[in-house]
Amino acid sequence: MPCRQAHPQHSACLRCQQTTECAMPSSATVAPKISAVLRSRSSWLFESTSTSSKESEEMRKMESDFDPLDLSQGIPYSGLARLRAEAPVYKIPSGYWFLSRYEDVLAAAEAIDTFKSSFRSPGVVVPEDEMLISEIPEPRHGWMRKILNSAVAVHSIGAVRPFVRELSERLLDDILKSGRGELISDFCVPIPNSVIAYLLGVPAQDFPLWARWADDVVQGDYATENRNERGEGFAGGFPEFSAYVDRKIAERRSQTDAPDDLINRMMTGDVQGKRLTDVELRTQIIFLLVAGNETTRNLIGNILARLAAEPELYRKLREQRELVPNMVEETLRVQPSAVYLIRDCIKDTQIRGVDIRKGEKVVFGLASANRDEEKFENPDEFRLDRPDPKLHLAFGAGRHVCPGAALARLEATSALEVMVERVAELRFEPGYERERIPVFWSDGPVSVPVELVAA
């Protein structure tokens, strides 16, 4: 039968790769059994299922080499738009299911009884005390999260604002001395690394060490394989970093008047009446460092790269500085640092009529959801006047929303406030071409070389 989807800009339907014939119904008709409850997001998405529907079988037969996880050329926004229109529940070449619509991603993120975090490669088993908080199963995840939330409380984050601002001013003053600089290495990297190290009570002279270690952890296959060429697990793969953290923990345990930092707060917290072991403490400290480094660095880098490329936008921001928070939120929506999240399906379910079996992997397409035409007006436009700027899913959603979201916002906002105050003009050095970082799940520039004029 004729393809029910109109593809004026494309040569073929993504579901079948045919230009004239398509056996797959449109996304509007793919799940008639749940269409009646589309008005209630809390109930419409997930259904237990024991049999495969015809639509589900047809969806499994999709033939396409489009891989939304391939970020080698940047985030594939045009391809993601096709997925939202033609195959919102899509099986990618690796066999993972990919969710591209906002409502699907939001509801799936909130369904903690159906999906659990899974960024490890199939077959990789990590000891429970070495699991990052994002992969700890419920109910232990909830208990562990209470400890981290208490340690990284909003009021304590607010107290660190003067440190963030003073650091941003000092870094920018050094750059302005020459009138040019590379903003990733000179500005974006030091801010999140120094902030999280400061919160953990690490001496300032050791901040550069933490920055290097954080890069080592996220770049390469360690995160997915739980090993590298040096060994297995964190202690085997990063012995110097591991030994450093272990020494800090031992120091805290020996102090009767330990400082009120994140290490001490996590040390004195408890899970089901039990304190965290040294290995658990080390693991979550590493999580805070890595999570607080990569995504925030890329957030600030993406903001500054856009402003360097759009002088009018930068001038507007200097004239209307109350829009700085909106600039941060719109960057998170349009160009999120975390492009997608990977989850394990832990019980049979159904999304838009498509059967997803227990044990299969599902990808939450954050970058795609943030540009969903049904959720955002003119989603590809960068606008500072959106009525609800925090509607995006850049930090995830539900119980597993990023625990460092408030800190990331504070760092990016403070850094940008200092930039618009101290810098009158910001532009790329001639000949700049963007190169993205070599991290499989994240998006940000390797460098942002600029010329600056002091205000």
Short mmCIF file of C-alpha atoms in Angstrom, two decimals:
data_model
loop_
_atom_site.label_atom_id
_atom_site.label_comp_id
_atom_site.label_asym_id
_atom_site.label_seq_id
_atom_site.Cartn_x
_atom_site.Cartn_y
_atom_site.Cartn_z
CA MET A 1 0.00 0.00 0.00
CA PRO A 2 1.20 3.58 -0.48
CA CYS A 3 3.37 5.01 2.26
CA ARG A 4 1.19 7.08 4.57
CA GLN A 5 4.02 9.41 5.51
CA ALA A 6 4.87 12.42 3.39
CA HIS A 7 8.61 12.85 2.96
CA PRO A 8 9.06 15.94 0.78
CA GLN A 9 12.71 16.32 1.78
CA HIS A 10 13.69 12.66 1.73
CA SER A 11 13.94 9.98 -0.93
CA ALA A 12 12.67 7.07 1.13
CA CYS A 13 10.62 6.09 4.14
CA LEU A 14 12.84 5.24 7.11
CA ARG A 15 10.70 2.26 8.01
CA CYS A 16 11.04 0.41 4.75
CA GLN A 17 13.56 2.34 2.62
CA GLN A 18 11.01 2.43 -0.23
CA THR A 19 9.88 5.51 -2.09
CA THR A 20 6.44 4.31 -3.13
CA GLU A 21 5.41 1.30 -1.07
CA CYS A 22 5.39 0.95 2.70
CA ALA A 23 3.75 -1.74 4.78
CA MET A 24 4.24 0.24 7.97
CA PRO A 25 1.39 2.48 9.12
CA SER A 26 2.19 6.02 10.15
CA SER A 27 3.11 6.87 13.72
CA ALA A 28 -0.38 8.24 14.15
CA THR A 29 -1.89 4.77 13.60
CA VAL A 30 0.84 2.50 14.92
CA ALA A 31 -0.82 1.92 18.28
CA PRO A 32 -4.61 2.13 18.05
CA LYS A 33 -5.04 0.21 21.31
CA ILE A 34 -3.47 3.06 23.27
CA SER A 35 -4.65 6.05 21.24
CA ALA A 36 -7.57 6.59 23.59
CA VAL A 37 -5.30 7.31 26.52
CA LEU A 38 -2.83 9.62 24.81
CA ARG A 39 -4.30 12.47 26.84
CA SER A 40 -2.82 11.08 30.06
CA ARG A 41 0.96 10.74 29.91
CA SER A 42 1.10 8.94 33.22
CA SER A 43 -0.90 6.03 31.84
CA TRP A 44 -0.57 5.96 28.08
CA LEU A 45 2.97 4.83 27.40
CA PHE A 46 3.67 1.50 29.03
CA GLU A 47 1.64 -1.65 28.73
CA SER A 48 2.58 -5.17 29.74
CA THR A 49 2.43 -7.51 26.78
CA SER A 50 2.82 -11.21 26.16
CA THR A 51 2.19 -11.28 22.42
CA SER A 52 3.72 -9.36 19.53
CA SER A 53 1.41 -7.13 17.54
CA LYS A 54 1.55 -6.91 13.76
CA GLU A 55 2.84 -3.36 14.06
CA SER A 56 5.56 -4.52 16.41
CA GLU A 57 6.71 -7.26 14.01
CA GLU A 58 6.79 -4.82 11.13
CA MET A 59 8.77 -2.34 13.18
CA ARG A 60 11.37 -5.03 13.86
CA LYS A 61 11.83 -5.50 10.12
CA MET A 62 12.95 -1.93 9.50
CA GLU A 63 15.99 -1.85 7.28
CA SER A 64 18.15 1.24 7.58
CA ASP A 65 21.78 1.97 8.27
CA PHE A 66 20.94 5.21 10.09
CA ASP A 67 22.50 5.09 13.55
CA PRO A 68 21.41 7.95 15.85
CA LEU A 69 24.22 7.00 18.26
CA ASP A 70 26.90 7.85 15.68
CA LEU A 71 28.05 11.33 16.67
CA SER A 72 31.19 11.35 14.54
CA GLN A 73 29.73 14.17 12.44
CA GLY A 74 27.87 15.82 15.30
CA ILE A 75 24.31 15.26 16.47
CA PRO A 76 22.32 14.00 13.42
CA TYR A 77 19.38 16.35 13.83
CA SER A 78 17.85 15.82 10.39
CA GLY A 79 17.87 12.06 10.89
CA LEU A 80 16.35 12.43 14.35
CA ALA A 81 13.56 14.55 12.87
CA ARG A 82 12.79 11.72 10.45
CA LEU A 83 12.67 9.24 13.31
CA ARG A 84 10.19 11.38 15.21
CA ALA A 85 7.98 11.59 12.15
CA GLU A 86 8.33 8.06 10.77
CA ALA A 87 9.62 5.69 13.44
CA PRO A 88 9.48 7.14 16.96
CA VAL A 89 10.31 3.68 18.36
CA TYR A 90 13.18 2.56 16.17
CA LYS A 91 15.55 -0.40 16.24
CA ILE A 92 19.04 0.84 15.43
CA PRO A 93 21.74 -1.30 13.78
CA SER A 94 23.17 -2.37 17.15
CA GLY A 95 19.81 -3.88 18.10
CA TYR A 96 19.00 -1.21 20.68
CA TRP A 97 15.62 0.50 20.66
CA PHE A 98 15.75 4.28 20.22
CA LEU A 99 13.06 6.63 21.55
CA SER A 100 12.98 9.99 19.79
CA ARG A 101 9.76 11.68 20.98
CA TYR A 102 9.61 13.93 24.04
CA GLU A 103 6.60 12.27 25.66
CA ASP A 104 8.07 8.80 25.19
CA VAL A 105 11.44 9.75 26.65
CA LEU A 106 9.87 11.57 29.60
CA ALA A 107 7.50 8.74 30.46
CA ALA A 108 10.21 6.11 30.04
CA ALA A 109 12.59 8.07 32.28
CA GLU A 110 9.92 8.14 34.96
CA ALA A 111 9.19 4.40 34.66
CA ILE A 112 11.87 3.17 37.07
CA ASP A 113 10.06 -0.16 37.43
CA THR A 114 10.50 -0.80 33.71
CA PHE A 115 13.92 0.62 32.83
CA LYS A 116 17.22 0.82 34.69
CA SER A 117 20.42 2.62 33.79
CA SER A 118 22.80 0.63 31.62
CA PHE A 119 25.79 2.20 29.89
CA ARG A 120 27.98 -0.90 30.24
CA SER A 121 28.60 -3.24 27.33
CA PRO A 122 26.55 -6.47 27.30
CA GLY A 123 28.06 -9.08 29.60
CA VAL A 124 30.05 -6.61 31.69
CA VAL A 125 29.36 -7.26 35.38
CA VAL A 126 30.32 -4.66 37.98
CA PRO A 127 30.46 -5.44 41.72
CA GLU A 128 27.64 -3.74 43.61
CA ASP A 129 29.96 -1.52 45.66
CA GLU A 130 31.62 -0.29 42.44
CA MET A 131 28.37 0.66 40.69
CA LEU A 132 27.89 4.34 39.98
CA ILE A 133 24.70 5.73 41.47
CA SER A 134 23.13 5.90 38.01
CA GLU A 135 23.33 2.10 37.65
CA ILE A 136 22.43 1.01 41.21
CA PRO A 137 19.03 -0.73 41.11
CA GLU A 138 16.06 0.29 43.22
CA PRO A 139 15.43 0.49 46.11
CA ARG A 140 19.12 0.94 46.92
CA HIS A 141 19.38 3.68 44.30
CA GLY A 142 16.84 5.75 46.20
CA TRP A 143 18.70 5.37 49.48
CA MET A 144 22.06 6.17 47.90
CA ARG A 145 20.57 9.16 46.11
CA LYS A 146 19.37 10.60 49.42
CA ILE A 147 22.97 10.64 50.61
CA LEU A 148 24.20 12.40 47.47
CA ASN A 149 21.28 14.83 47.44
CA SER A 150 22.04 15.72 51.03
CA ALA A 151 25.73 16.13 50.26
CA VAL A 152 25.06 18.23 47.15
CA ALA A 153 22.17 20.17 48.68
CA VAL A 154 20.87 23.27 46.93
CA HIS A 155 21.75 25.50 49.90
CA SER A 156 25.34 24.25 49.95
CA ILE A 157 25.61 24.80 46.20
CA GLY A 158 24.46 28.39 46.66
CA ALA A 159 27.19 28.87 49.23
CA VAL A 160 29.83 27.99 46.63
CA ARG A 161 28.65 30.70 44.19
CA PRO A 162 31.34 33.21 45.31
CA PHE A 163 34.03 30.61 44.60
CA VAL A 164 32.67 29.97 41.11
CA ARG A 165 32.51 33.67 40.30
CA GLU A 166 35.98 34.47 41.66
CA LEU A 167 37.44 31.55 39.72
CA SER A 168 35.71 32.66 36.50
CA GLU A 169 36.99 36.21 36.94
CA ARG A 170 40.56 35.07 37.53
CA LEU A 171 40.58 32.75 34.52
CA LEU A 172 39.09 35.38 32.24
CA ASP A 173 41.49 38.09 33.42
CA ASP A 174 44.41 35.88 32.40
CA ILE A 175 42.90 35.38 28.93
CA LEU A 176 42.21 39.10 28.46
CA LYS A 177 45.88 39.97 29.03
CA SER A 178 46.68 38.73 25.52
CA GLY A 179 43.31 39.43 23.91
CA ARG A 180 43.01 35.87 22.70
CA GLY A 181 42.70 32.40 24.18
CA GLU A 182 41.44 28.87 23.82
CA LEU A 183 38.32 28.87 25.98
CA ILE A 184 37.97 25.11 26.51
CA SER A 185 41.38 24.55 28.10
CA ASP A 186 41.72 28.04 29.60
CA PHE A 187 38.17 28.54 30.90
CA CYS A 188 35.68 25.69 30.48
CA VAL A 189 37.82 22.83 31.83
CA PRO A 190 39.13 24.52 35.00
CA ILE A 191 35.71 25.68 36.20
CA PRO A 192 33.85 22.37 36.77
CA ASN A 193 36.97 20.49 37.82
CA SER A 194 37.98 23.14 40.33
CA VAL A 195 34.46 23.46 41.69
CA ILE A 196 33.91 19.75 42.34
CA ALA A 197 37.42 19.40 43.77
CA TYR A 198 36.74 22.40 46.01
CA LEU A 199 33.46 20.86 47.21
CA LEU A 200 35.29 17.61 47.94
CA GLY A 201 37.95 19.42 49.95
CA VAL A 202 40.80 18.77 47.50
CA PRO A 203 43.74 21.24 47.78
CA ALA A 204 43.87 23.82 45.00
CA GLN A 205 47.29 22.66 43.82
CA ASP A 206 45.78 19.26 43.00
CA PHE A 207 42.96 20.63 40.82
CA PRO A 208 44.89 20.03 37.54
CA LEU A 209 45.45 16.41 38.53
CA TRP A 210 41.72 15.89 38.91
CA ALA A 211 41.08 17.45 35.53
CA ARG A 212 43.49 15.03 33.84
CA TRP A 213 42.09 12.03 35.69
CA ALA A 214 38.52 12.98 34.82
CA ASP A 215 39.42 13.09 31.12
CA ASP A 216 41.17 9.72 31.36
CA VAL A 217 38.06 8.10 32.84
CA VAL A 218 35.54 9.33 30.25
CA GLN A 219 37.69 9.10 27.12
CA GLY A 220 38.14 5.55 25.93
CA ASP A 221 36.28 2.34 26.64
CA TYR A 222 36.66 2.18 30.42
CA ALA A 223 33.15 3.42 31.20
CA THR A 224 31.49 0.73 29.09
CA GLU A 225 33.96 -2.11 29.69
CA ASN A 226 34.91 -1.46 33.35
CA ARG A 227 38.53 -2.02 32.38
CA ASN A 228 41.33 -0.56 30.30
CA GLU A 229 44.81 -1.64 29.25
CA ARG A 230 46.06 -1.19 32.82
CA GLY A 231 43.55 -3.39 34.59
CA GLU A 232 39.98 -4.09 35.67
CA GLY A 233 37.81 -1.90 37.85
CA PHE A 234 38.68 1.57 38.96
CA ALA A 235 41.55 0.53 41.23
CA GLY A 236 43.10 -1.54 38.43
CA GLY A 237 42.47 0.88 35.59
CA PHE A 238 43.41 4.09 37.41
CA PRO A 239 45.68 3.12 40.31
CA GLU A 240 47.06 6.62 40.97
CA PHE A 241 43.63 8.24 41.04
CA SER A 242 42.25 5.42 43.16
CA ALA A 243 45.11 5.67 45.65
CA TYR A 244 44.64 9.44 45.90
CA VAL A 245 40.93 9.13 46.68
CA ASP A 246 41.56 6.32 49.17
CA ARG A 247 44.09 8.52 51.00
CA LYS A 248 41.55 11.34 51.22
CA ILE A 249 38.96 8.96 52.66
CA ALA A 250 41.44 7.63 55.21
CA GLU A 251 42.34 11.20 56.22
CA ARG A 252 38.68 12.05 56.78
CA ARG A 253 38.09 8.95 58.86
CA SER A 254 41.04 9.81 61.11
CA GLN A 255 39.91 13.40 61.72
CA THR A 256 37.81 14.25 64.75
CA ASP A 257 37.00 17.70 63.34
CA ALA A 258 36.64 16.87 59.65
CA PRO A 259 35.66 19.79 57.38
CA ASP A 260 32.09 20.10 56.15
CA ASP A 261 32.77 18.98 52.58
CA LEU A 262 31.16 16.44 50.25
CA ILE A 263 33.43 13.61 51.36
CA ASN A 264 32.51 14.09 55.00
CA ARG A 265 28.79 14.41 54.21
CA MET A 266 28.81 11.19 52.23
CA MET A 267 30.87 9.50 54.92
CA THR A 268 28.39 10.40 57.66
CA GLY A 269 25.30 9.54 55.61
CA ASP A 270 23.80 6.08 55.79
CA VAL A 271 21.94 3.59 53.61
CA GLN A 272 19.44 1.48 55.56
CA GLY A 273 21.24 2.37 58.77
CA LYS A 274 24.66 1.50 57.34
CA ARG A 275 27.49 3.87 56.44
CA LEU A 276 29.12 3.67 53.02
CA THR A 277 32.22 1.50 52.76
CA ASP A 278 35.50 2.94 51.53
CA VAL A 279 34.96 1.36 48.10
CA GLU A 280 31.43 2.80 47.87
CA LEU A 281 32.72 6.22 48.88
CA ARG A 282 35.50 6.06 46.31
CA THR A 283 33.05 5.02 43.59
CA GLN A 284 30.59 7.85 44.24
CA ILE A 285 33.37 10.43 44.60
CA ILE A 286 34.56 9.39 41.15
CA PHE A 287 30.99 9.65 39.88
CA LEU A 288 30.74 13.22 41.18
CA LEU A 289 34.03 14.18 39.57
CA VAL A 290 33.31 12.67 36.17
CA ALA A 291 29.64 13.70 36.05
CA GLY A 292 30.50 17.19 37.25
CA ASN A 293 33.28 17.62 34.73
CA GLU A 294 32.39 16.41 31.25
CA THR A 295 28.83 17.66 30.86
CA THR A 296 29.39 21.06 32.48
CA ARG A 297 32.55 21.67 30.47
CA ASN A 298 30.62 20.93 27.30
CA LEU A 299 27.68 23.07 28.38
CA ILE A 300 29.87 26.12 28.92
CA GLY A 301 31.83 25.35 25.76
CA ASN A 302 28.67 25.06 23.65
CA ILE A 303 27.39 28.36 25.04
CA LEU A 304 30.60 30.24 24.29
CA ALA A 305 31.00 28.66 20.84
CA ARG A 306 27.52 29.83 19.87
CA LEU A 307 28.18 33.34 21.17
CA ALA A 308 31.51 33.53 19.34
CA ALA A 309 29.72 32.55 16.13
CA GLU A 310 26.78 34.95 16.62
CA PRO A 311 27.95 38.49 17.50
CA GLU A 312 24.39 39.85 17.52
CA LEU A 313 23.34 37.27 20.10
CA TYR A 314 26.30 38.19 22.28
CA ARG A 315 25.47 41.88 22.04
CA LYS A 316 21.87 41.16 23.00
CA LEU A 317 23.03 39.20 26.02
CA ARG A 318 25.29 42.05 27.15
CA GLU A 319 22.42 44.51 26.80
CA GLN A 320 19.89 42.24 28.53
CA ARG A 321 21.88 40.38 31.15
CA GLU A 322 18.76 39.08 32.80
CA LEU A 323 18.62 36.68 29.83
CA VAL A 324 21.79 34.85 30.90
CA PRO A 325 19.84 32.02 32.63
CA ASN A 326 17.68 31.65 29.50
CA MET A 327 20.85 31.37 27.41
CA VAL A 328 21.97 28.48 29.59
CA GLU A 329 18.61 26.69 29.40
CA GLU A 330 18.17 27.16 25.65
CA THR A 331 21.66 25.79 25.05
CA LEU A 332 20.77 22.77 27.17
CA ARG A 333 17.68 22.26 25.01
CA VAL A 334 19.14 22.88 21.56
CA GLN A 335 22.57 21.36 22.16
CA PRO A 336 22.53 19.14 25.26
CA SER A 337 25.85 17.91 26.61
CA ALA A 338 24.41 14.43 27.18
CA VAL A 339 22.95 13.42 23.82
CA TYR A 340 21.29 10.22 24.98
CA LEU A 341 20.94 7.78 27.88
CA ILE A 342 20.98 3.99 27.67
CA ARG A 343 18.68 1.82 29.78
CA ASP A 344 17.97 -1.89 30.25
CA CYS A 345 14.37 -3.02 29.94
CA ILE A 346 13.72 -5.06 33.10
CA LYS A 347 10.25 -6.32 32.20
CA ASP A 348 8.28 -6.84 29.00
CA THR A 349 6.56 -3.66 27.94
CA GLN A 350 5.09 -1.91 24.93
CA ILE A 351 5.66 1.58 23.58
CA ARG A 352 3.41 2.91 20.83
CA GLY A 353 2.38 -0.63 20.00
CA VAL A 354 5.95 -1.87 19.74
CA ASP A 355 6.91 -4.81 21.97
CA ILE A 356 10.10 -4.34 23.97
CA ARG A 357 11.28 -7.44 25.80
CA LYS A 358 12.97 -7.82 29.13
CA GLY A 359 16.73 -7.69 28.63
CA GLU A 360 16.65 -5.44 25.56
CA LYS A 361 18.40 -2.09 25.64
CA VAL A 362 16.54 1.16 25.10
CA VAL A 363 18.09 4.52 24.27
CA PHE A 364 16.45 7.72 25.51
CA GLY A 365 17.16 10.28 22.79
CA LEU A 366 17.52 13.46 24.85
CA ALA A 367 18.75 15.62 21.97
CA SER A 368 15.87 14.44 19.80
CA ALA A 369 13.25 14.90 22.53
CA ASN A 370 14.45 18.45 23.08
CA ARG A 371 13.59 19.27 19.46
CA ASP A 372 10.25 17.52 19.31
CA GLU A 373 7.90 19.53 17.11
CA GLU A 374 4.92 18.50 19.22
CA LYS A 375 6.47 19.95 22.37
CA PHE A 376 8.41 23.01 21.23
CA GLU A 377 7.34 25.70 18.79
CA ASN A 378 9.93 26.07 16.02
CA PRO A 379 12.18 23.61 17.86
CA ASP A 380 15.28 24.16 15.70
CA GLU A 381 15.31 27.89 16.46
CA PHE A 382 17.50 29.16 19.28
CA ARG A 383 15.25 31.51 21.26
CA LEU A 384 15.81 33.29 24.55
CA ASP A 385 12.12 34.10 25.01
CA ARG A 386 10.64 30.63 25.41
CA PRO A 387 7.84 30.70 28.01
CA ASP A 388 9.11 27.66 29.92
CA PRO A 389 12.88 27.50 29.34
CA LYS A 390 13.42 24.54 31.69
CA LEU A 391 11.01 22.23 29.87
CA HIS A 392 13.89 20.38 28.19
CA LEU A 393 15.19 16.94 29.22
CA ALA A 394 18.91 17.71 29.12
CA PHE A 395 19.33 16.47 32.69
CA GLY A 396 17.02 13.49 32.29
CA ALA A 397 13.83 13.17 34.33
CA GLY A 398 12.21 11.27 37.15
CA ARG A 399 14.07 9.61 40.02
CA HIS A 400 17.25 9.42 37.95
CA VAL A 401 17.43 13.10 37.01
CA CYS A 402 21.00 14.37 37.20
CA PRO A 403 21.83 15.12 40.87
CA GLY A 404 24.27 17.81 39.76
CA ALA A 405 21.80 19.80 37.66
CA ALA A 406 21.64 22.74 40.07
CA LEU A 407 25.43 22.89 40.31
CA ALA A 408 25.86 22.75 36.53
CA ARG A 409 23.38 25.60 36.09
CA LEU A 410 25.16 27.67 38.73
CA GLU A 411 28.58 27.15 37.14
CA ALA A 412 27.40 27.94 33.61
CA THR A 413 25.37 30.97 34.70
CA SER A 414 28.19 32.41 36.83
CA ALA A 415 30.77 31.88 34.08
CA LEU A 416 28.55 33.54 31.49
CA GLU A 417 27.72 36.47 33.79
CA VAL A 418 31.42 37.17 34.20
CA MET A 419 31.98 36.85 30.45
CA VAL A 420 29.32 39.41 29.46
CA GLU A 421 30.54 41.80 32.18
CA ARG A 422 34.24 41.65 31.31
CA VAL A 423 34.23 41.09 27.53
CA ALA A 424 32.81 43.60 25.05
CA GLU A 425 33.44 41.52 21.92
CA LEU A 426 33.89 37.80 21.43
CA ARG A 427 34.67 36.13 18.10
CA PHE A 428 36.36 33.04 16.73
CA GLU A 429 39.91 33.24 15.51
CA PRO A 430 40.02 33.17 11.68
CA GLY A 431 39.78 29.71 10.14
CA TYR A 432 38.16 28.00 13.10
CA GLU A 433 36.45 24.67 12.35
CA ARG A 434 34.57 22.82 15.04
CA GLU A 435 35.84 19.43 16.18
CA ARG A 436 33.74 17.48 18.67
CA ILE A 437 35.10 15.73 21.73
CA PRO A 438 35.86 11.97 21.48
CA VAL A 439 33.20 10.87 23.99
CA PHE A 440 30.54 8.53 22.62
CA TRP A 441 27.51 9.89 24.52
CA SER A 442 28.36 13.57 24.86
CA ASP A 443 28.65 16.55 22.56
CA GLY A 444 30.91 19.55 22.88
CA PRO A 445 33.78 21.30 21.09
CA VAL A 446 37.39 20.19 21.50
CA SER A 447 38.49 23.81 21.31
CA VAL A 448 37.05 27.32 21.11
CA PRO A 449 39.91 29.63 20.01
CA VAL A 450 38.73 33.23 20.25
CA GLU A 451 39.74 36.85 20.09
CA LEU A 452 38.37 39.04 22.88
CA VAL A 453 38.02 42.76 23.51
CA ALA A 454 37.83 43.82 27.15
CA ALA A 455 34.81 45.85 28.23
#
